[in-house]
Short mmCIF file of C-alpha atoms and ligand atoms in Angstrom, two decimals:
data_model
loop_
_atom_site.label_atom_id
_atom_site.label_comp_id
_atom_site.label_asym_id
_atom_site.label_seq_id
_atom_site.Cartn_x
_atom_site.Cartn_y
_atom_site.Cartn_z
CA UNK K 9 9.76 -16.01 9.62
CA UNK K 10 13.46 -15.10 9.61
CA UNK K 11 16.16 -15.00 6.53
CA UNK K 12 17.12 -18.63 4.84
CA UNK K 13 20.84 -19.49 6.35
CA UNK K 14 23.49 -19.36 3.41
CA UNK K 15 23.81 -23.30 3.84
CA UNK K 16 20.43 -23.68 2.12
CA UNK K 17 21.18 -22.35 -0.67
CA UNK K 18 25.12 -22.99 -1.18
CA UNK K 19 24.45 -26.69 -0.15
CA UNK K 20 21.37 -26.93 -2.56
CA UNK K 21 23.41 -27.06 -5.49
CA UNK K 22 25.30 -29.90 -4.75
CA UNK K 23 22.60 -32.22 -2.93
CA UNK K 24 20.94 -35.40 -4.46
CA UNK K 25 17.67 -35.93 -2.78
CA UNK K 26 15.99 -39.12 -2.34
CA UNK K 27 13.37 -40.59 -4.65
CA UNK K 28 12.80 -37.14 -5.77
CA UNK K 29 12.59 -35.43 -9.17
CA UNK K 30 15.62 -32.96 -9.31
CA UNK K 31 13.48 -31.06 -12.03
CA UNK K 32 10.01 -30.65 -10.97
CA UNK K 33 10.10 -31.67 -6.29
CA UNK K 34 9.61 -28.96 -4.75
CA UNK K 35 12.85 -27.90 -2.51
CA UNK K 36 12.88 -29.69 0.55
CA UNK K 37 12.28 -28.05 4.00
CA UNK K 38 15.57 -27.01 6.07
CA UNK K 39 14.90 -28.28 9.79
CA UNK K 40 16.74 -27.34 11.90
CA UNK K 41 16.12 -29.11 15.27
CA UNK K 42 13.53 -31.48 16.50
CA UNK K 43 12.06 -32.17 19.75
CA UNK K 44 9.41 -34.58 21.09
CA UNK K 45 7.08 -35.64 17.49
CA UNK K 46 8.08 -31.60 16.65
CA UNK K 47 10.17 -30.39 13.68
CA UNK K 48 11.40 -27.03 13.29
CA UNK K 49 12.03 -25.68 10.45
CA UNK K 50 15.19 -23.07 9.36
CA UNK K 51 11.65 -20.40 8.95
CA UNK K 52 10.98 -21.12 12.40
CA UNK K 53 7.39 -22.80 12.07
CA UNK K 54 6.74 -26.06 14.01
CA UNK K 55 5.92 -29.15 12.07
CA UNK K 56 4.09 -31.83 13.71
CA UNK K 57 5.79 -35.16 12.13
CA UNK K 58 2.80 -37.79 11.56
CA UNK K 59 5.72 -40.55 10.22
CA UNK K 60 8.39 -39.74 12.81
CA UNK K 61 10.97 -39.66 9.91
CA UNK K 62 10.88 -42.78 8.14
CA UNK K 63 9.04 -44.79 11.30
CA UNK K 64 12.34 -44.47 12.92
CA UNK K 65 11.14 -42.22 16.35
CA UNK K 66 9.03 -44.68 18.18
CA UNK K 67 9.44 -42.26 21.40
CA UNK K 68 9.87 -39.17 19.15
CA UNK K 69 12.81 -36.79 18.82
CA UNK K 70 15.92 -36.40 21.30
CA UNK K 71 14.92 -38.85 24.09
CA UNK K 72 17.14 -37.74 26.92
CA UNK K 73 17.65 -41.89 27.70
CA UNK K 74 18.72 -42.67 24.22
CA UNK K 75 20.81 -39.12 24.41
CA UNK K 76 22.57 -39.95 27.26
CA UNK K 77 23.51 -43.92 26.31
CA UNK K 78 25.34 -42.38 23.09
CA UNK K 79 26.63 -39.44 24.99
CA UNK K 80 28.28 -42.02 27.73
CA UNK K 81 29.27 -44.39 25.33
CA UNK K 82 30.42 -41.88 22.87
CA UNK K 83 33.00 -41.21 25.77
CA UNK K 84 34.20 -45.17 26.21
CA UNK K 85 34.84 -46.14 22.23
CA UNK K 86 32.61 -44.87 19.44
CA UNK K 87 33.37 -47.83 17.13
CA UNK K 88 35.36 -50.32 16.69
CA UNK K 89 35.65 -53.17 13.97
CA UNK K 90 33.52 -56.28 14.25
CA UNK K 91 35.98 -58.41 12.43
CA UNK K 92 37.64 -60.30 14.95
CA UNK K 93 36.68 -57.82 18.08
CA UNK K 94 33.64 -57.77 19.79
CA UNK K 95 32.08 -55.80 22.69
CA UNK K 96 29.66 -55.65 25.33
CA UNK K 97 26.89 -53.64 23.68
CA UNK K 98 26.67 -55.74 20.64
CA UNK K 99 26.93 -59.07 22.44
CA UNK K 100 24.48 -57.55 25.20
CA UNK K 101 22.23 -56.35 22.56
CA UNK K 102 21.95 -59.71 20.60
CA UNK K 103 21.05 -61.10 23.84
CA UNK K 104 18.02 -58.86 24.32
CA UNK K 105 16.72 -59.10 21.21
CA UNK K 106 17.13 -62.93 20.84
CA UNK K 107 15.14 -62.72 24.97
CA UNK K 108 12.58 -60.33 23.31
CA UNK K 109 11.92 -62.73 20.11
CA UNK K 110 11.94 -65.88 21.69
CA UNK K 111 13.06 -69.30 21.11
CA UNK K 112 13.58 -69.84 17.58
CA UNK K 113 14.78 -66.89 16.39
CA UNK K 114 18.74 -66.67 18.31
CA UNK K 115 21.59 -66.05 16.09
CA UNK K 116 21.76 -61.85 15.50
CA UNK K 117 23.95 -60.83 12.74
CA UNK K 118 24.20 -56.94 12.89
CA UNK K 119 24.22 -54.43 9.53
CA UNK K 120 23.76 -50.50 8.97
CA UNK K 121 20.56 -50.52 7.36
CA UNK K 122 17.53 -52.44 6.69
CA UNK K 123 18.06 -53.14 2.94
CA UNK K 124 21.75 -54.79 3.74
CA UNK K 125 19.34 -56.76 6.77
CA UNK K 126 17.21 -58.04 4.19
CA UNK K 127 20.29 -59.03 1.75
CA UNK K 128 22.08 -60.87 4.44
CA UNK K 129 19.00 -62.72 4.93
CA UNK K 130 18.63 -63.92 1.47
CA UNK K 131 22.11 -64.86 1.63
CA UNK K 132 21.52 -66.81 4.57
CA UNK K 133 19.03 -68.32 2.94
CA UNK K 134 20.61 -69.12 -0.37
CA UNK K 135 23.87 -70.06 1.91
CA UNK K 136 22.02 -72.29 3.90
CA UNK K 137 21.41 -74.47 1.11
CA UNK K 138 24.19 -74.35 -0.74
CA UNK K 139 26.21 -75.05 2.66
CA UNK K 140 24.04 -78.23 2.55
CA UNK K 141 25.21 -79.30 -0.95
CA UNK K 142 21.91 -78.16 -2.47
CA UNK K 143 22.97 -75.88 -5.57
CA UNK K 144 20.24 -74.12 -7.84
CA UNK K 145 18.28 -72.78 -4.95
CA UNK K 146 18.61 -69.41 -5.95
CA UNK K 147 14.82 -67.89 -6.23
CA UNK K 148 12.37 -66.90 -3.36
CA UNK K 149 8.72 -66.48 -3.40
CA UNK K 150 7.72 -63.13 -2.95
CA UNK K 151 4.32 -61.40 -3.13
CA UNK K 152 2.48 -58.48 -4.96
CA UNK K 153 2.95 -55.24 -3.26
CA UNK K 154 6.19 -56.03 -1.54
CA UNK K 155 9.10 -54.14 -0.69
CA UNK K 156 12.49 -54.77 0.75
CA UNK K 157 14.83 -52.25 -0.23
CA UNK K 158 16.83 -50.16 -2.62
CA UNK K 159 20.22 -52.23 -2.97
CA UNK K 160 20.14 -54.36 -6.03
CA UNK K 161 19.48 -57.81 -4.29
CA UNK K 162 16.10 -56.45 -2.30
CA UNK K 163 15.61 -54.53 -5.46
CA UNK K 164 14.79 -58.04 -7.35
CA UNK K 165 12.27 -59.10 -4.51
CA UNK K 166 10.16 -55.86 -4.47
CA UNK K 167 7.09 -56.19 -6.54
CA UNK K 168 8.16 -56.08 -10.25
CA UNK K 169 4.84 -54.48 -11.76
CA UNK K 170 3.74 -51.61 -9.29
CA UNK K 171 6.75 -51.25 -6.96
CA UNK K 172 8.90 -48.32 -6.68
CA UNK K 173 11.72 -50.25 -8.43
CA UNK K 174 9.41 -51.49 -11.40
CA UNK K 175 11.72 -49.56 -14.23
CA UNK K 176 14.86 -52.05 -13.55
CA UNK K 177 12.37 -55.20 -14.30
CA UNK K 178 14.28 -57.41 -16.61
CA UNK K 179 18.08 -56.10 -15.21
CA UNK K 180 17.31 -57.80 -11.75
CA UNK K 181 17.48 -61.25 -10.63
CA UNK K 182 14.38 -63.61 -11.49
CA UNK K 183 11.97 -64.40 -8.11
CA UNK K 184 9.07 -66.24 -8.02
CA UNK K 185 5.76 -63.14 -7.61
CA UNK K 186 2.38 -64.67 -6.15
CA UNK K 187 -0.69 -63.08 -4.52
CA UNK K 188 -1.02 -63.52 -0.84
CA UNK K 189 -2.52 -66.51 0.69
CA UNK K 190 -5.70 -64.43 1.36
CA UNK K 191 -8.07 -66.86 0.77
CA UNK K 192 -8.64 -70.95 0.21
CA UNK K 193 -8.47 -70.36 -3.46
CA UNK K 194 -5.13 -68.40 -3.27
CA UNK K 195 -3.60 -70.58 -0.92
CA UNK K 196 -4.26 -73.64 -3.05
CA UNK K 197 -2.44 -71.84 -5.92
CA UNK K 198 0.24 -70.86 -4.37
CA UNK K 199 0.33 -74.90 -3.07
CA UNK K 200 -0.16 -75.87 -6.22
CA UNK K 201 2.98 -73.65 -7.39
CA UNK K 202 4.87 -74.45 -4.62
CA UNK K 203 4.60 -78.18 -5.58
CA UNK K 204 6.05 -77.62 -8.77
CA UNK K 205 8.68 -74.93 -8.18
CA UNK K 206 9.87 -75.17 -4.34
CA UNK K 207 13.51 -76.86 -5.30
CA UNK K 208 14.16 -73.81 -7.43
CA UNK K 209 13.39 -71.40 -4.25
CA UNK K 210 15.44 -70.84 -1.09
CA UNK K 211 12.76 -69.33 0.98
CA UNK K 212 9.38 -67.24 1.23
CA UNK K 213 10.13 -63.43 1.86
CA UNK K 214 7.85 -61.08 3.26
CA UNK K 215 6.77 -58.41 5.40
CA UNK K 216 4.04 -59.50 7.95
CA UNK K 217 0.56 -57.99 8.39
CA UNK K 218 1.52 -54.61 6.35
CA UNK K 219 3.19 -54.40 3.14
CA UNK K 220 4.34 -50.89 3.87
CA UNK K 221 6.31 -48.97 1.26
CA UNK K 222 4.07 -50.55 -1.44
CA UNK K 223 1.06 -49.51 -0.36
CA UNK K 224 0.19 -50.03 3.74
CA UNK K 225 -1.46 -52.96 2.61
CA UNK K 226 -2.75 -55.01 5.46
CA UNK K 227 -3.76 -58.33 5.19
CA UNK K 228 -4.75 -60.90 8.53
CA UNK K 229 -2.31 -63.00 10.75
CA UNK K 230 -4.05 -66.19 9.17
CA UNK K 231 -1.86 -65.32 6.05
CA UNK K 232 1.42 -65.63 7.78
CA UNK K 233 0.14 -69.00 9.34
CA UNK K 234 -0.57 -69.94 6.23
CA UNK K 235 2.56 -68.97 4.73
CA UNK K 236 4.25 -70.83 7.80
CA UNK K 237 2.49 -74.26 6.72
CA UNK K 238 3.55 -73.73 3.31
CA UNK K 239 7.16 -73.34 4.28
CA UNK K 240 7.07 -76.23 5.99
CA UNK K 241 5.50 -78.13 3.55
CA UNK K 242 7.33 -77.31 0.94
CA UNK K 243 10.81 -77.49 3.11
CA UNK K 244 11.16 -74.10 2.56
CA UNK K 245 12.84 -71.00 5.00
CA UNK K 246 10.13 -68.55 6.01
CA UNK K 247 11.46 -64.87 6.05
CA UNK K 248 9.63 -62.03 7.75
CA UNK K 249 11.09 -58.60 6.96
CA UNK K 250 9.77 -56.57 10.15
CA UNK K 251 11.94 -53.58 9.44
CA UNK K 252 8.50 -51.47 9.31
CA UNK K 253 7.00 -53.83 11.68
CA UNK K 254 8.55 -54.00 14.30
CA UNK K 255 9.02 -52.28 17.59
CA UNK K 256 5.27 -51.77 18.60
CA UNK K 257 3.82 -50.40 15.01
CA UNK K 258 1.53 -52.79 14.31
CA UNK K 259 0.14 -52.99 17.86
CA UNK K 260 2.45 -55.53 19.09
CA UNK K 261 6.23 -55.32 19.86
CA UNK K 262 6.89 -57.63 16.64
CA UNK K 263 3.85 -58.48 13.80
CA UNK K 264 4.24 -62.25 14.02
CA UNK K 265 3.41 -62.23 17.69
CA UNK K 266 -0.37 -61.30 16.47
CA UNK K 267 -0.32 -64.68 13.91
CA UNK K 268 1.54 -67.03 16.82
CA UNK K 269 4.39 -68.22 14.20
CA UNK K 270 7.76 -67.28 14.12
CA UNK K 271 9.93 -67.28 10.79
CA UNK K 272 12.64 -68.77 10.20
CA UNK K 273 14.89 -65.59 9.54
CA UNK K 274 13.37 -61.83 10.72
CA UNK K 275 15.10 -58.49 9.59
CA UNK K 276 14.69 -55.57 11.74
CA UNK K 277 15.81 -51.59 11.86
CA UNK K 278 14.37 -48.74 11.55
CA UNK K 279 12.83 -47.61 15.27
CA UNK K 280 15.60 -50.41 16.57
CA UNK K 281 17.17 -47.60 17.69
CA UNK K 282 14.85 -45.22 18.44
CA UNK K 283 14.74 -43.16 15.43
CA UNK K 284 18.62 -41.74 16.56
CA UNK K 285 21.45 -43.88 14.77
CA UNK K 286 21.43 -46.52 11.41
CA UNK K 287 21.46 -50.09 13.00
CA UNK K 288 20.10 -53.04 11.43
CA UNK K 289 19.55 -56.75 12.37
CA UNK K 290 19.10 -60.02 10.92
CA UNK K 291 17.99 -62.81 13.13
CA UNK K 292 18.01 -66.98 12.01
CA UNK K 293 17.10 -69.65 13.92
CA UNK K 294 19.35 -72.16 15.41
CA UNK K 295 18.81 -74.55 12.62
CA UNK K 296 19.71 -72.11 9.95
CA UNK K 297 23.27 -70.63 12.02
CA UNK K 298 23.98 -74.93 12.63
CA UNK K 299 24.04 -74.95 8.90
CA UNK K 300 26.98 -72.48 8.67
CA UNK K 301 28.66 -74.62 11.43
CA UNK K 302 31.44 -76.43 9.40
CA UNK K 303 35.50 -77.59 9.20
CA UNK K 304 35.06 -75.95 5.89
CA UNK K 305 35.75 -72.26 6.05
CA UNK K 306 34.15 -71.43 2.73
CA UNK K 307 30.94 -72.33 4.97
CA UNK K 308 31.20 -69.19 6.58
CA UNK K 309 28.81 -66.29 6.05
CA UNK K 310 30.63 -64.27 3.96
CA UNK K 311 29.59 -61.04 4.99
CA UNK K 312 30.83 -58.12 6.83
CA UNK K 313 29.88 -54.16 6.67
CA UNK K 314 32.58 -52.09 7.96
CA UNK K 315 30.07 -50.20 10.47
CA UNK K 316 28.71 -53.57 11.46
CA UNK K 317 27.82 -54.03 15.25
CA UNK K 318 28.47 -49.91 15.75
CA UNK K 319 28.76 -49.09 19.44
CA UNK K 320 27.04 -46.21 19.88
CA UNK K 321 23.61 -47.38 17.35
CA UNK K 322 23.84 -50.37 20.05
CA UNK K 323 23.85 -48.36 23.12
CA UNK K 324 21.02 -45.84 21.63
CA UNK K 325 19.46 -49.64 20.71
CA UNK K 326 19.79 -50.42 24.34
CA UNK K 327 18.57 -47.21 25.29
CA UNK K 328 15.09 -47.70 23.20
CA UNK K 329 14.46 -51.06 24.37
CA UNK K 330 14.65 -49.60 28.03
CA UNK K 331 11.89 -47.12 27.01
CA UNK K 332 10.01 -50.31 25.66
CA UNK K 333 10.67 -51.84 29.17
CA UNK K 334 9.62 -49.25 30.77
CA UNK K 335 7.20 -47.23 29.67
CA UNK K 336 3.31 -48.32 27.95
CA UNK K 337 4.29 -48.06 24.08
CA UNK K 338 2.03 -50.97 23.25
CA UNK K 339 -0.68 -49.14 25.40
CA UNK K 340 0.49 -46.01 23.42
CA UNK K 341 0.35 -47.80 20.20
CA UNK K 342 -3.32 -49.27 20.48
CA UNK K 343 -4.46 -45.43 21.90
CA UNK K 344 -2.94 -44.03 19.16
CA UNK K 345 -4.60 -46.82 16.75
CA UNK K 346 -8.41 -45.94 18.38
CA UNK K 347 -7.88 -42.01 17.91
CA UNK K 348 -6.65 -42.65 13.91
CA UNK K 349 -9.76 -45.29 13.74
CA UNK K 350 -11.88 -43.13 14.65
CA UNK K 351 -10.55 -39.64 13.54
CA UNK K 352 -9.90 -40.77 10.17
CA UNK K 353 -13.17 -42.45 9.63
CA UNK K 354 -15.24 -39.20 8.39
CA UNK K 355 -12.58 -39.77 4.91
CA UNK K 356 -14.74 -42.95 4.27
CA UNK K 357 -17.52 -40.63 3.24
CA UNK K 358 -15.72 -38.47 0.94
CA UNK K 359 -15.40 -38.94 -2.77
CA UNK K 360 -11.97 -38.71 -3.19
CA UNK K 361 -11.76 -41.76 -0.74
CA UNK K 362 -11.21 -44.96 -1.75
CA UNK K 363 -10.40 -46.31 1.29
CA UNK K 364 -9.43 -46.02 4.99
CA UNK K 365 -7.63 -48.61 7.02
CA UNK K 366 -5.88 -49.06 10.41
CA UNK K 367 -3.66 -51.38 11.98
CA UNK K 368 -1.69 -50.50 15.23
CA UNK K 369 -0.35 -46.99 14.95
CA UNK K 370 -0.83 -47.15 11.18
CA UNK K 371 -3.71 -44.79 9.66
CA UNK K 372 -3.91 -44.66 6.12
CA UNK K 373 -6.33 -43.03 3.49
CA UNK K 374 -5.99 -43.85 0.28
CA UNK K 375 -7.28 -41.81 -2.59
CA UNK K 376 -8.57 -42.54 -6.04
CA UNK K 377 -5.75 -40.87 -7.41
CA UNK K 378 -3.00 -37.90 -6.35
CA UNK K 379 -2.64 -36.07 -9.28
CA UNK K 380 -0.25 -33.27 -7.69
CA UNK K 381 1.55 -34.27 -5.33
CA UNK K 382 3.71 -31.13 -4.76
CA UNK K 383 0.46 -29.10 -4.00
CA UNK K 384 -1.01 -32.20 -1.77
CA UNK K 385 2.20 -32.19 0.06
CA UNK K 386 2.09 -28.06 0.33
CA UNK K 387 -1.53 -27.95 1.69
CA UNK K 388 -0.63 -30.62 4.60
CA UNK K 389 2.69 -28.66 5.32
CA UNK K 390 0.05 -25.71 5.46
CA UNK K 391 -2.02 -27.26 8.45
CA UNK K 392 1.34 -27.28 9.99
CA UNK K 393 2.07 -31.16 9.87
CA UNK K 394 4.73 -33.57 8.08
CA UNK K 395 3.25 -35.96 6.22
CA UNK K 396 4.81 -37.59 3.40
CA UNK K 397 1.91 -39.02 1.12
CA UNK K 398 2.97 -41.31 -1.90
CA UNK K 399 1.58 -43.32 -4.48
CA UNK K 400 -1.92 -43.29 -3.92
CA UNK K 401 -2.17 -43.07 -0.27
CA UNK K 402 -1.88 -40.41 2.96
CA UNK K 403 -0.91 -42.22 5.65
CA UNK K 404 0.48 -41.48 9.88
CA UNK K 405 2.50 -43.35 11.61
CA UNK K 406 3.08 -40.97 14.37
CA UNK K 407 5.78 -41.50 17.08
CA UNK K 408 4.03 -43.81 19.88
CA UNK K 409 4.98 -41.16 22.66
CA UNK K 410 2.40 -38.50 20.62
CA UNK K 411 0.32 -36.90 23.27
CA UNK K 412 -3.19 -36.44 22.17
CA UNK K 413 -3.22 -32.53 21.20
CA UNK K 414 -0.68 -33.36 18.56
CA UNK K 415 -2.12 -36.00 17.47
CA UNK K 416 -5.76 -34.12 16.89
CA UNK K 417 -3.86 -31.40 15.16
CA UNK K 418 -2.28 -34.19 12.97
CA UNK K 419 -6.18 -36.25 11.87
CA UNK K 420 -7.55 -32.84 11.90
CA UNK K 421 -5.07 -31.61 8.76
CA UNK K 422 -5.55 -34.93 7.12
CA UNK K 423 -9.22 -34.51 7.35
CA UNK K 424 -9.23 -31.03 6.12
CA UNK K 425 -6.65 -31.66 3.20
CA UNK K 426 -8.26 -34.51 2.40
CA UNK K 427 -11.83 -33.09 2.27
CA UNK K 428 -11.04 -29.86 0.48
CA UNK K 429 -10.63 -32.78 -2.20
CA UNK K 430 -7.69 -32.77 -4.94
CA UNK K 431 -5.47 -30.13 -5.56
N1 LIG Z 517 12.25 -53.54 4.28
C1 LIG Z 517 11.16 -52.83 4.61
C2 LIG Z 517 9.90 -53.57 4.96
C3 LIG Z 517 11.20 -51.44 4.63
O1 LIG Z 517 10.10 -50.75 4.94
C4 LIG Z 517 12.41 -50.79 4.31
C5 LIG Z 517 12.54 -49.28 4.31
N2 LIG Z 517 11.44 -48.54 4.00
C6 LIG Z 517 13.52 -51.56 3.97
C7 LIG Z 517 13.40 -52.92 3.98
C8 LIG Z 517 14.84 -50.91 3.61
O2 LIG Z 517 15.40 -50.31 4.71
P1 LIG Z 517 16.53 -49.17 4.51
O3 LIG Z 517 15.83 -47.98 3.95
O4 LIG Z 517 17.03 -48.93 5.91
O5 LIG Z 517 17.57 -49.72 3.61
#
C-alpha cells in the first residue's frame, strides 16, 4: 500500500458522485490505470472488473487497436461540428453499422450518450407522426422494469413504481406501463389495451431480452415477436433500446437477432466504442427517415448535440468493430456465459438466494434482500474484484476478452461473498 495522492482528498470535496448518497456511500476507490479486465487502484491493489465499467469494455481496458485509431486520428482533426460538415469516420461508421444491422434498420443519427439515443428516438417517433399530420400521439407503451435513462424524457419511460427514477412520478410525462407479453393471457391484455389506446401512443419502447438497469430481467425472444405483431397491428413504431444489449452481451452481436425481428428504431452505445470514448446511436428504418423527407423545413429532425458525430469516439467505434471482425467475441461471449452458468449455480442452493439467471455474458444472483450495501460492496472489493451490486441483485458482465483465471477469481468472490450470507 503506498500514501493517498493529494488529488484524493483536495478533489473529494468538490466531487458529486453518481447515484450515490453524499452522506452515508462509502468514498469511492481512486484508480489509477487499467489494463486488460484489471483496475488499479491509487493503493496499488489490482481489481478484477466483473462489469467492465458500465458494460462499456467489450475487449477490456486500453486495446492497443482502439488506442491507436484515436491516437492517429487524434493527429488528423479531433472534432469538428456536424452541422453542415461531415466526415469520413462518421459517414463510414453509419455505413457499418447500417451493413451490421441489416436491411431495415439504415438511417444512423449519432449522439454522446445513450439517454440522448433513446430521446432522439422518441422524438423520431413522436416526429414521425406529427410530420404525417397526426397530432396527439404523444404516449408510448412501456413495460414494468424498464429503463432508458436519466434525462427527463427517458426519465418518464423508466418504470414509474420500482425504477430508479420512481421519486419524480407525477412531475414526468404520462406513458402508457404494461407487463410484458410473457404469456397468452398478457399478450391478450396488452391487445386488448392496445385496441383502445394505440392512437394516443407513438410507439412501443423497450429493451430486448434483458431489462438491465431495472433488474437483469430476462424474458424470451417470443416476447419481442410478440411485441413486433402488436406494433404492427396496432400501426404502431417498435423501439428496441439495445444500449445494454448490444455488441455481443446477450450472446449475439445485437438481442433482436436471437427473436428474428427487427424494430423499427434501435438505440445503441455503451461498448459501441469499446468501452474508450461517449458515442451514441440511433438507427430508423427507411420508412421512418422518408417521413422526415419534406419541402417543409419544420419537417426536419430538430435535433443536434454539439459533440454529435465526434471523430475520434468514431474512429475508436471503428476500431471495436474491427475487433468484432476479427476476433471470436461471440465465441467469447457464449464461453464466458457456460463458465457463469455453471460457476454461479452452487448460489441456487443458498438461502440468501432467490434466484440465479444467465443470458450471454450476463450472470446475475439475486438476493432476498441487500440490507448493507456498503459492507456487501466492501467484502467483494475484499476478494479483490469490482462488482457493483444494486437493488436486489449481484450481477457480472465481464469484458468478453476475460481469460479464464480472471474470470474464476471473479465467480469464485461472488460465491464466497455470497455464501458467507448478508452482511
Ligand atoms: N438505455 C439503457 C438500456 C441503458 O442501460 C442505459 C444506461 N445504463 C441508458 C439507456 C442510458 O445510457 P447513458 O447512461 O449513456 O445515458
Amino acid at each position: 500500500m503506498t500514501r493517498s495522492p493529494s488529488w484524493i482528498e483536495d478533489g473529494s470535496r468538490h466531487i458529486w458522485l453518481p447515484y450515490t448518497q453524499m452522506k452515508t456511500a462509502a468514498p469511492p476507490l481512486p484508480v489509477v490505470r487499467t489494463s486488460g479486465t484489471r483496475i488499479e487502484l491509487a493503493d496499488g491493489r489490482s481489481l478484477v472488473d466483473g462489469i467492465a465499467s458500465w458494460w462499456t469494455a467489450c475487449h477490456g481496458y486500453n486495446h492497443p487497436h482502439i488506442a491507436d485509431a484515436i491516437r492517429a486520428q487524434l493527429e488528423v482533426m479531433p472534432h469538428v461540428m456536424f452541422g453542415g460538415l461531415t466526415h469520413e469516420p462518421a459517414l463510414h461508421l453509419a455505413q457499418r453499422l447500417a451493413g451490421l444491422l441489416g436491411p431495415g434498420l439504415d438511417r444512423v443519427f449519432f449522439t454522446e450518450s445513450g439517454s440522448v439515443a433513446v430521446e432522439v428516438a422518441m422524438k423520431m417517433a413522436m416526429q414521425y407522426w406529427l410530420n404525417r399530420g397526426e397530432r396527439g400521439r404523444s404516449r408510448f407503451l412501456v413495460f414494468k422494469g424498464s429503463y432508458h435513462g436519466d434525462t427527463f424524457g427517458t426519465m418518464a419511460v423508466c418504470d414509474p413504481e420500482d425504477g430508479m427514477h420512481a421519486l419524480f412520478k407525477g412531475l414526468l410525462a404520462a406513458h402508457d406501463v404494461a407487463a410484458l407479453p410473457v404469456d397468452d393471457a398478457s399478450m391478450v391484455a396488452l391487445d386488448a389495451h392496445l385496441a383502445q389506446h394505440a392512437d394516443k401512443l407513438a410507439g412501443i419502447l423497450v429493451e430486448p431480452l434483458v431489462q438491465g438497469a431495472g433488474g437483469m430481467l430476462m424474458h424470451s425472444p417470443v416476447v419481442l415477436q410478440r411485441l413486433r405483431t402488436l406494433a404492427d397491428r396496432h400501426g404502431l413504431l417498435l423501439i428496441f433500446d439495445e444500449i445494454f444489449t448490444g455488441f455481443g452481451r446477450t450472446g449475439s452481436l445485437f438481442a433482436f437477432e436471437q427473436a428474428g425481428v427487427k424494430p423499427d428504431i434501435i438505440t445503441l452505445s455503451k461498448a459501441l466504442t469499446g468501452g474508450t470514448l461517449p458515442l451514441a446511436a440511433t438507427v430508423a428504418s427507411e420508412r421512418v427517415f422518408d417521413a422526415f423527407l419534406s419541402d417543409n423545413p419544420g419537417h426536419a429532425l430538430m435535433h443536434g448535440p454539439t459533440f454529435m458525430g465526434n471523430a475520434l469516439a468514431c474512429a475508436a467505434a471503428h476500431a471495436s468493430l474491427d475487433l468484432f471482425e476479427r476476433e471470436p467475441r461471440l465465441d467469447q461471449a457464449a464461453a464466458i456465459g457456460a463458465a457463469l452458468r455453471e460457476g454461479l449455480a452452487p448460489c441456487k442452493d443458498l438461502a440468501w438466494v432467490k434466484d440465479v439467471r444467465t443470458l450471454g455474458a450476463i450472470g446475475v444472483v439475486e438476493l432476498t434482500r441487500i440490507d448493507d450495501m456498503n459492507r456487501l460492496k466492501q467484502r467483494l472489493i475484499d476478494q479483490g474484484v469490482w462488482v457493483r451490486p444494486f437493488g436486489r441483485i449481484v450481477y457480472l458482465t465481464p469484458a468478453l476478452t476475460m481469460a479464464p483465471d480472471d474470470l474464476e477469481r471473479l465467480i469464485l468472490a461472488v460465491n464466497t461473498v455470497v455464501a458467507a450470507g448478508p452482511p
